[in-house]
Structures are given as structure tokens and as C-alpha cells.
Amino acid sequence: MKVDQYLQRIGFDDTKEINLETLHQLQLQHMLHVPFENLDVIYNVPIPLDIETYYNKIVLNQRGGFCYELNGLFNWLLQKRGFKSHFISATINRPDGSWAKEGSHAAQIVELDQPYLVDVGFGDSVRMPIPLTGETREDISGVYRAINVRKNIFDLQRAEGENKWNTLFRFDITPRKLTDFEEASHFNQTSPKSHFTQKEIVSLATPDGRMTLSGNSLIVTRDGEKEKTTVNSSDKLSVLENYFGINLHYAV
């Protein structure tokens, strides 16, 4: 596995510096070039908890992945670049207000002048490191903050109108190992209760918004305006290639 090849995949010209700005640019470039996608889950291709497998898929085969793959490989990159980082577990707050399987989402904490939440594996979410102090951060996708709930427990929130915050997920900053997500990864690949086993989800950030394939719907968001079109099954391979740069080695 080669750091330079990974950096080329995400279009990052390495400065060799270890600071917040470099971390921000690494995260942003990753999210602009590597899609969140669950195609292997939908088409029954097993996903092991293995960094080299992630590297081959994401860097060599120009694919994306879901949280264990994306944050798993990005954590490897950060550590190779000299950043101090560790995995954390999080619980997703669903749009209907219910909680997903506890601790089943993998994210990261990166230690610089203070700890920052970093997540390249949550689809439509913040594109920059978030401090744990409650300070807000804003990018094209919204205004975010991380607030302390109790010892070691925080909520990542996005502003939804004036003085209203929506919790995206609750996270525990206790360090985890990738292998700690074995049960969660199996659940999200196989359980009918998992959001990821229901339909294709492919999503990629763009400089002015986002592109998402959800089942048979292609949603392109530019400057807050959404355009939704229906995708026929016969057109999915071309949509995956033309919009997300994905060439599948199996038929859909």
C-alpha cells in the first residue's frame, strides 16, 4: 500500500504538514473523490475488516465504500501522514427520530491542538474537522456542532432552521479498534433491519452540492437546489460510471 497512490486517488498535493488546515483538505478531498456506497452489500460481495482489502477496492479499483471501509482506510492514511487518530463508535439518529443499532457507525477522533471529530463515511455530512467544544463549523452542506451529552459522549448536530438543531449521530470518544466493529459490520451487510441492505446507495460530495443514487432515483443537488430523475435498471452501470466514476466488475 502506497501513501502517494492514495493521495493521487483523492487529488491531494501533499504539503507534509501536520496541522488543522492539512487535515481539513485531506478530509474534503477524500469526500469529493471517494463515494459513499453500499454496492457490495446489495450484490452480496463480503466486506472483511481489512485495510489492504479497502486499499485495493478504493485506491486501485477506484471504488467507494461504507463507514468501516472509508474511515478505516482514511485512518490508515492519517497515521501514515503523522496524525494521531483513533476509531470511535457512533449511533445513527434516523430521520424518524429512532436510533439505529448502537455503536454500529465507525468514525474517528484526530488529536491536534484539541480533539476533532473526523468522518469521511457518513454520506451527506460535514466536510471538515469538528471540535468537541460546541463551536459551530459551516460548509456548503450546512452548519454543524458537536455538543457534550455526558462523560465521553457527544452529539454531532446540524442546524435545521433558526435555533433548531438535529442530531445526526451520538458518538463515544473512547478509542476503538477496527476489529471492534466485527458484529456491526456483519449486521449492516446481512440484516434485513439494516438500512444498507434495502437498496443501492451511492453518494458523492461535489464542490457545489452532492450527487446521490438511491435505488432507482438519481438526485443531483447544486447550490441547495435538487433535481431528481428516475434511472432504469439498464442505465445504472452508465450512471455509476459517469456520475461516480465506478466501474463494477459484476452485473447489476
Short mmCIF file of C-alpha atoms in Angstrom, two decimals:
data_model
loop_
_atom_site.label_atom_id
_atom_site.label_comp_id
_atom_site.label_asym_id
_atom_site.label_seq_id
_atom_site.Cartn_x
_atom_site.Cartn_y
_atom_site.Cartn_z
CA MET A 1 0.00 0.00 0.00
CA LYS A 2 1.38 3.38 -1.03
CA VAL A 3 0.52 6.72 0.54
CA ASP A 4 1.38 8.63 -2.65
CA GLN A 5 -1.00 6.49 -4.68
CA TYR A 6 -3.78 7.10 -2.15
CA LEU A 7 -3.15 10.86 -2.22
CA GLN A 8 -3.28 10.78 -6.01
CA ARG A 9 -6.64 9.00 -5.80
CA ILE A 10 -8.09 11.90 -3.78
CA GLY A 11 -6.35 14.62 -5.78
CA PHE A 12 -4.26 15.92 -2.87
CA ASP A 13 -0.88 17.60 -3.35
CA ASP A 14 0.86 16.70 -0.10
CA THR A 15 2.35 19.53 1.92
CA LYS A 16 3.84 17.14 4.52
CA GLU A 17 2.46 19.43 7.23
CA ILE A 18 0.54 18.10 10.23
CA ASN A 19 -1.98 20.78 11.13
CA LEU A 20 -5.70 21.53 11.04
CA GLU A 21 -5.68 23.00 7.53
CA THR A 22 -3.97 19.92 6.09
CA LEU A 23 -6.43 17.66 7.92
CA HIS A 24 -9.34 19.71 6.56
CA GLN A 25 -8.04 19.48 2.99
CA LEU A 26 -7.41 15.74 3.26
CA GLN A 27 -10.95 15.18 4.53
CA LEU A 28 -12.51 17.43 1.90
CA GLN A 29 -10.58 15.93 -1.00
CA HIS A 30 -11.46 12.43 0.18
CA MET A 31 -15.17 13.26 0.26
CA LEU A 32 -15.02 14.92 -3.19
CA HIS A 33 -13.32 11.92 -4.81
CA VAL A 34 -14.36 8.76 -2.95
CA PRO A 35 -18.10 7.99 -2.91
CA PHE A 36 -20.04 6.53 -0.06
CA GLU A 37 -21.56 3.34 -1.49
CA ASN A 38 -23.06 0.03 -0.43
CA LEU A 39 -22.97 -1.82 -3.77
CA ASP A 40 -21.03 -4.80 -2.42
CA VAL A 41 -23.63 -5.18 0.33
CA ILE A 42 -26.52 -5.14 -2.16
CA TYR A 43 -24.85 -7.63 -4.50
CA ASN A 44 -23.63 -9.95 -1.74
CA VAL A 45 -19.89 -9.34 -2.01
CA PRO A 46 -18.47 -9.87 1.51
CA ILE A 47 -16.59 -6.91 3.03
CA PRO A 48 -13.98 -8.02 5.59
CA LEU A 49 -12.50 -5.71 8.21
CA ASP A 50 -9.18 -5.49 6.43
CA ILE A 51 -7.26 -2.34 5.48
CA GLU A 52 -5.46 -3.87 2.49
CA THR A 53 -8.80 -5.01 1.05
CA TYR A 54 -10.08 -1.45 1.45
CA TYR A 55 -6.97 -0.06 -0.25
CA ASN A 56 -7.34 -2.37 -3.23
CA LYS A 57 -11.02 -1.51 -3.59
CA ILE A 58 -10.87 2.26 -3.05
CA VAL A 59 -7.45 3.20 -4.41
CA LEU A 60 -6.66 0.58 -7.05
CA ASN A 61 -10.20 -0.19 -8.25
CA GLN A 62 -11.50 3.40 -7.92
CA ARG A 63 -14.48 2.37 -5.80
CA GLY A 64 -16.04 3.77 -2.65
CA GLY A 65 -17.39 2.04 0.42
CA PHE A 66 -19.33 2.45 3.65
CA CYS A 67 -18.14 3.72 7.01
CA TYR A 68 -15.80 0.87 8.02
CA GLU A 69 -14.06 0.98 4.64
CA LEU A 70 -13.89 4.75 4.20
CA ASN A 71 -12.92 5.69 7.75
CA GLY A 72 -10.83 2.54 8.06
CA LEU A 73 -8.61 3.42 5.14
CA PHE A 74 -8.60 7.16 5.89
CA ASN A 75 -7.42 6.41 9.42
CA TRP A 76 -4.53 4.42 7.94
CA LEU A 77 -3.65 7.38 5.71
CA LEU A 78 -3.76 9.88 8.57
CA GLN A 79 -1.49 7.76 10.74
CA LYS A 80 0.95 7.24 7.88
CA ARG A 81 0.99 11.01 7.41
CA GLY A 82 1.87 11.51 11.07
CA PHE A 83 -1.52 12.43 12.53
CA LYS A 84 -2.59 10.98 15.88
CA SER A 85 -6.01 9.41 15.34
CA HIS A 86 -8.20 6.62 16.62
CA PHE A 87 -11.50 4.99 15.73
CA ILE A 88 -14.66 5.74 17.69
CA SER A 89 -18.13 4.23 17.62
CA ALA A 90 -21.32 6.16 16.98
CA THR A 91 -25.06 5.52 16.90
CA ILE A 92 -27.02 6.98 13.99
CA ASN A 93 -30.13 9.03 14.69
CA ARG A 94 -32.57 8.11 11.92
CA PRO A 95 -34.72 10.74 10.15
CA ASP A 96 -37.79 9.47 12.03
CA GLY A 97 -36.05 10.11 15.37
CA SER A 98 -35.33 6.48 16.21
CA TRP A 99 -31.82 5.21 16.85
CA ALA A 100 -30.03 2.69 14.64
CA LYS A 101 -28.05 -0.23 16.08
CA GLU A 102 -25.99 1.09 18.98
CA GLY A 103 -22.36 1.82 18.19
CA SER A 104 -22.61 0.50 14.64
CA HIS A 105 -21.13 3.54 12.88
CA ALA A 106 -17.35 3.98 12.72
CA ALA A 107 -15.81 7.47 12.79
CA GLN A 108 -12.55 8.98 14.07
CA ILE A 109 -11.05 11.38 16.56
CA VAL A 110 -7.91 13.23 15.46
CA GLU A 111 -5.76 14.91 18.12
CA LEU A 112 -4.18 18.25 17.20
CA ASP A 113 -4.31 21.31 19.46
CA GLN A 114 -7.54 19.68 20.68
CA PRO A 115 -9.56 16.61 19.66
CA TYR A 116 -11.57 16.81 16.44
CA LEU A 117 -14.31 14.59 15.08
CA VAL A 118 -13.43 13.48 11.54
CA ASP A 119 -15.80 11.37 9.44
CA VAL A 120 -15.50 10.58 5.72
CA GLY A 121 -18.03 7.74 5.87
CA PHE A 122 -21.41 9.25 6.68
CA GLY A 123 -22.70 10.39 3.29
CA ASP A 124 -24.24 13.85 3.35
CA SER A 125 -22.47 15.38 6.32
CA VAL A 126 -19.82 17.85 7.39
CA ARG A 127 -16.70 18.09 5.25
CA MET A 128 -14.32 19.46 7.86
CA PRO A 129 -12.98 18.51 11.30
CA ILE A 130 -15.37 19.39 14.13
CA PRO A 131 -14.06 20.42 17.57
CA LEU A 132 -15.77 18.93 20.62
CA THR A 133 -16.31 22.33 22.23
CA GLY A 134 -19.72 23.13 20.78
CA GLU A 135 -18.24 25.69 18.38
CA THR A 136 -20.07 25.76 15.05
CA ARG A 137 -18.47 24.96 11.70
CA GLU A 138 -20.07 25.68 8.34
CA ASP A 139 -19.57 24.32 4.83
CA ILE A 140 -21.78 24.06 1.75
CA SER A 141 -23.74 21.19 3.30
CA GLY A 142 -24.76 23.05 6.46
CA VAL A 143 -23.82 24.36 9.91
CA TYR A 144 -22.58 21.78 12.41
CA ARG A 145 -21.50 21.42 16.01
CA ALA A 146 -20.56 18.66 18.46
CA ILE A 147 -22.03 19.04 21.94
CA ASN A 148 -21.18 17.15 25.10
CA VAL A 149 -24.03 14.97 26.39
CA ARG A 150 -22.21 13.31 29.29
CA LYS A 151 -18.72 12.00 30.02
CA ASN A 152 -17.09 10.88 26.74
CA ILE A 153 -20.43 11.11 24.89
CA PHE A 154 -21.17 13.77 22.26
CA ASP A 155 -23.82 14.54 19.64
CA LEU A 156 -22.97 15.67 16.12
CA GLN A 157 -25.70 18.13 15.17
CA ARG A 158 -26.71 20.08 12.08
CA ALA A 159 -28.67 23.32 12.18
CA GLU A 160 -32.23 22.95 10.87
CA GLY A 161 -33.60 26.47 10.83
CA GLU A 162 -33.17 29.21 13.40
CA ASN A 163 -32.26 27.94 16.88
CA LYS A 164 -33.07 24.33 15.95
CA TRP A 165 -30.53 21.53 15.85
CA ASN A 166 -30.93 17.99 14.52
CA THR A 167 -28.73 15.24 15.95
CA LEU A 168 -27.12 13.18 13.17
CA PHE A 169 -25.39 10.71 15.45
CA ARG A 170 -24.21 10.23 19.04
CA PHE A 171 -20.58 9.23 19.48
CA ASP A 172 -18.35 7.88 22.23
CA ILE A 173 -14.78 9.19 22.11
CA THR A 174 -13.41 6.06 23.81
CA PRO A 175 -10.75 4.62 21.44
CA ARG A 176 -11.84 1.59 19.41
CA LYS A 177 -10.06 -0.87 17.15
CA LEU A 178 -11.34 -1.71 13.68
CA THR A 179 -11.97 -5.27 14.85
CA ASP A 180 -14.40 -3.92 17.46
CA PHE A 181 -16.85 -3.35 14.58
CA GLU A 182 -17.00 -7.02 13.53
CA GLU A 183 -20.56 -7.56 14.76
CA ALA A 184 -21.76 -4.19 13.46
CA SER A 185 -20.21 -4.77 10.03
CA HIS A 186 -21.83 -8.20 9.77
CA PHE A 187 -25.19 -6.71 10.81
CA ASN A 188 -25.01 -3.92 8.24
CA GLN A 189 -24.09 -6.36 5.48
CA THR A 190 -26.68 -9.04 6.21
CA SER A 191 -29.57 -7.92 8.41
CA PRO A 192 -32.92 -7.01 6.82
CA LYS A 193 -33.10 -4.38 9.58
CA SER A 194 -30.01 -2.64 8.21
CA HIS A 195 -30.52 0.47 6.09
CA PHE A 196 -27.73 -0.74 3.80
CA THR A 197 -29.39 -3.99 2.72
CA GLN A 198 -32.50 -2.30 1.32
CA LYS A 199 -31.34 -0.62 -1.91
CA GLU A 200 -28.31 0.85 -3.64
CA ILE A 201 -26.97 4.00 -2.00
CA VAL A 202 -24.16 5.82 -3.78
CA SER A 203 -23.36 9.40 -2.76
CA LEU A 204 -20.53 11.75 -3.65
CA ALA A 205 -19.90 15.30 -2.48
CA THR A 206 -19.33 17.94 -5.16
CA PRO A 207 -17.96 21.49 -4.82
CA ASP A 208 -21.48 22.93 -5.11
CA GLY A 209 -23.55 20.13 -3.59
CA ARG A 210 -23.92 16.38 -3.91
CA MET A 211 -24.85 13.54 -6.27
CA THR A 212 -26.77 10.57 -4.90
CA LEU A 213 -28.11 7.38 -6.44
CA SER A 214 -30.78 5.91 -4.15
CA GLY A 215 -32.35 2.82 -5.65
CA ASN A 216 -33.78 3.99 -8.97
CA SER A 217 -33.53 7.71 -8.17
CA LEU A 218 -30.64 9.99 -9.10
CA ILE A 219 -30.63 13.18 -7.04
CA VAL A 220 -28.27 15.99 -8.04
CA THR A 221 -28.05 18.92 -5.62
CA ARG A 222 -26.45 22.18 -6.75
CA ASP A 223 -26.41 25.25 -4.51
CA GLY A 224 -29.31 23.88 -2.47
CA GLU A 225 -31.49 23.06 -5.49
CA LYS A 226 -32.34 19.38 -6.00
CA GLU A 227 -33.03 17.71 -9.34
CA LYS A 228 -34.40 14.17 -9.20
CA THR A 229 -34.59 11.77 -12.14
CA THR A 230 -35.58 8.11 -12.45
CA VAL A 231 -32.86 5.67 -13.50
CA ASN A 232 -33.80 2.49 -15.35
CA SER A 233 -32.03 -0.69 -14.28
CA SER A 234 -30.40 -0.90 -17.72
CA ASP A 235 -28.86 2.55 -17.21
CA LYS A 236 -27.40 2.03 -13.72
CA LEU A 237 -23.96 0.92 -14.88
CA SER A 238 -23.54 4.03 -17.02
CA VAL A 239 -24.84 6.27 -14.21
CA LEU A 240 -22.36 4.72 -11.78
CA GLU A 241 -19.51 5.31 -14.22
CA ASN A 242 -20.47 8.77 -15.46
CA TYR A 243 -21.53 10.32 -12.15
CA PHE A 244 -19.46 8.44 -9.58
CA GLY A 245 -16.50 7.03 -11.52
CA ILE A 246 -17.44 3.48 -10.51
CA ASN A 247 -16.88 0.56 -12.89
CA LEU A 248 -18.43 -2.54 -11.38
CA HIS A 249 -16.89 -5.94 -12.06
CA TYR A 250 -20.27 -7.60 -11.64
CA ALA A 251 -23.62 -7.01 -13.29
CA VAL A 252 -26.38 -5.05 -11.58
#
